[in-house]
Amino acid sequence: MAIDYVERIPNNVNLSGNRRLQRALEQWQPGFQSWWAEMGPIGFQAREIYLRTATSVDAQGWATFGYVKMPEYRWGIFLADGARDRHIAFGDHKGGPAWQEVPGEYRGALRRLIVTQGDTEPASVEQQRYLGSTSPSLYDLRNLFQVNVEEGRHLWAMAYLLHAYFGRDGREEADALLHRRSGSADNPRILGAFNEQTPDWLSFLMFTFFTDRDGKYQLASLAESAFDPLARTCRFMLTEEAHHMFVGETGIGRVVQRTCELMKQHDTDEVGRFGGIDLKLMQKYLNFHYSVSLDLFGAELSTNAANYFSMGLKGRFNEESREDDHQLKDVSYRITQVDENRIVQKDQPALLALNETLRDAYIVDCARGVSRWNKVIKAAGIDFELRLPHRGFHRAIGDCSTVKVTPEGRIVTEAEWAAHHAQWLPTAEERQFVGSLMVGITEPGKFAGWIGPPARGINHQALDFEYVKL
Ligand code: BYC
């Protein structure tokens, strides 16, 4: 169905055909706008930004580009087209028709999944709200705001499902999504990584590479859901998510590129004096963002995850192309666990190990990105490799959260950890140093000294295009 932009809430779900729902969402809309005004990007709200807006949900040409002021962005409800006769691909209901309504017995579990997903979206906007004034270029500033408005739209996606399918509890949960706050002591966001700060642009680029990539894997798993409206909304969200990961991957690649240039120019590994970020320091940021993102997949063994799968609510990555029974009744899966202070591999029931299965796919994907950055370093003739630390390093969720693990995967004592962690994670001084490099560059076509220019502009525009009209 085409997107209806005449309506107050743009949508392709025939909202005007359901007056009650339309009214409920129109009541939620001012709350969303107040949240955006209060917790969205600081500054730039009255500026014209070169943004893309969804205009149709098919793969070709879903986006139009043009100048928009962020508060006037057309947030709305877009679901990918439904597959005709879609059948459930996994779990106890495998083979049955996909559901257009929520089965009563799964209401609580499904609502919890949708709320957890929905909560991350406004959280990330809150985390990134201070970054505008220190953007390394207008190109990057525009990308930040594109990410922010789309996270806002993802919040709309989950608020729609809550309003449309969960009655009064759903409305209450949709309101609560506007009231929790990233980092708040009294009313924090649900998942750990979404209460961390994103204090500088290096953190932002790492976040969009590592944490948005968790989003990709979680959304892809929810896109398999037997609950068809959830599957369809997640399918469309994935197309938006791709740009966010592009921002992270190319952004870090540009920092690496710039660092390598400075290293060669000044014949030193220590480019801080010349306004660059050492590769070793980038490794520490990588260690931090990777480990907090690994936590987002939950514990290695999880009955929650097993239940979600058996119920048909959340599948595996690429569920349909997997060659097994899609029910995992008698299948095992090898996972990493801690056993008497040793890290070991153990076969466990695959059904319980679904969080780890998804984490494994994520790790492979992260490694691909890191190897692309390493190609840049190698091409510069520099002998250094960025690495993903061991999966047990610096974990707060799962088996390894009970021990201290080095980036190489060795369990160490608390005392050893205390003596060495400054070699592995950014120290307060290093964060302060990175912060000191963050000066806002607002001249079109100019880039801060710690990051290189991108290979090309957005939507075939030149690099010195006025991506934000100041
Ligand atoms: N922080 O059984 P377990 C995105 C809790 S990112 C705090 O392993 P489960 C985006 C857990 O709730 C994608 N608590 O958990 C990216 C449970 O609590 P109870 C977001 C945590 O349920 C960038 C207990 O620990 N989407 O879209 O199997 C920008 C036992 O754990 C955490 C989703 O996450 C944590 N990290 O797995 C913008 C998808 N981890 O039951 C957006 C929906 C676990 O003891 N969520 N706990 O009270 C899920 O599928 C699951 O909730 C999780 C957790 C995979 C997150």
Coordinates of C-alpha atoms in Angstrom, one line a residue, residues 127 193 196-211 252 282-296 362 366 389 393-394 425-426 431:
Q127 CA 22.6 9.4 24.0
A193 CA 24.4 -0.2 26.5
E196 CA 26.1 4.6 28.4
Q197 CA 27.1 8.0 27.2
T198 CA 27.9 8.8 23.6
P199 CA 30.2 11.7 24.5
D200 CA 32.2 12.2 21.3
W201 CA 32.1 11.4 17.7
L202 CA 34.5 8.5 17.9
S203 CA 32.0 6.9 20.3
F204 CA 29.2 7.8 17.9
L205 CA 30.9 6.1 15.0
M206 CA 31.8 3.0 17.1
F207 CA 28.2 3.0 18.4
T208 CA 26.7 3.0 14.9
F209 CA 29.1 0.3 13.8
F210 CA 28.7 -2.0 16.8
T211 CA 25.4 -1.2 18.6
I252 CA 35.7 4.5 11.5
M282 CA 41.0 3.3 18.5
Q283 CA 41.5 -0.3 19.6
K284 CA 40.5 0.7 23.2
Y285 CA 37.3 2.4 22.0
L286 CA 36.6 -0.7 19.8
N287 CA 37.1 -3.0 22.9
F288 CA 34.6 -0.9 24.8
H289 CA 31.8 -0.6 22.2
Y290 CA 32.1 -4.2 21.1
S291 CA 31.9 -5.6 24.6
V292 CA 28.9 -3.5 25.6
S293 CA 27.2 -4.5 22.4
L294 CA 27.9 -8.2 22.9
D295 CA 26.0 -7.8 26.2
L296 CA 22.9 -6.8 24.3
Y362 CA 27.0 -10.8 14.8
C366 CA 31.8 -7.4 13.0
P389 CA 38.7 -8.7 21.7
F393 CA 36.2 -9.5 27.7
H394 CA 34.5 -6.7 29.8
L425 CA 39.8 0.4 27.8
P426 CA 39.9 4.1 27.2
R431 CA 38.4 10.2 26.6

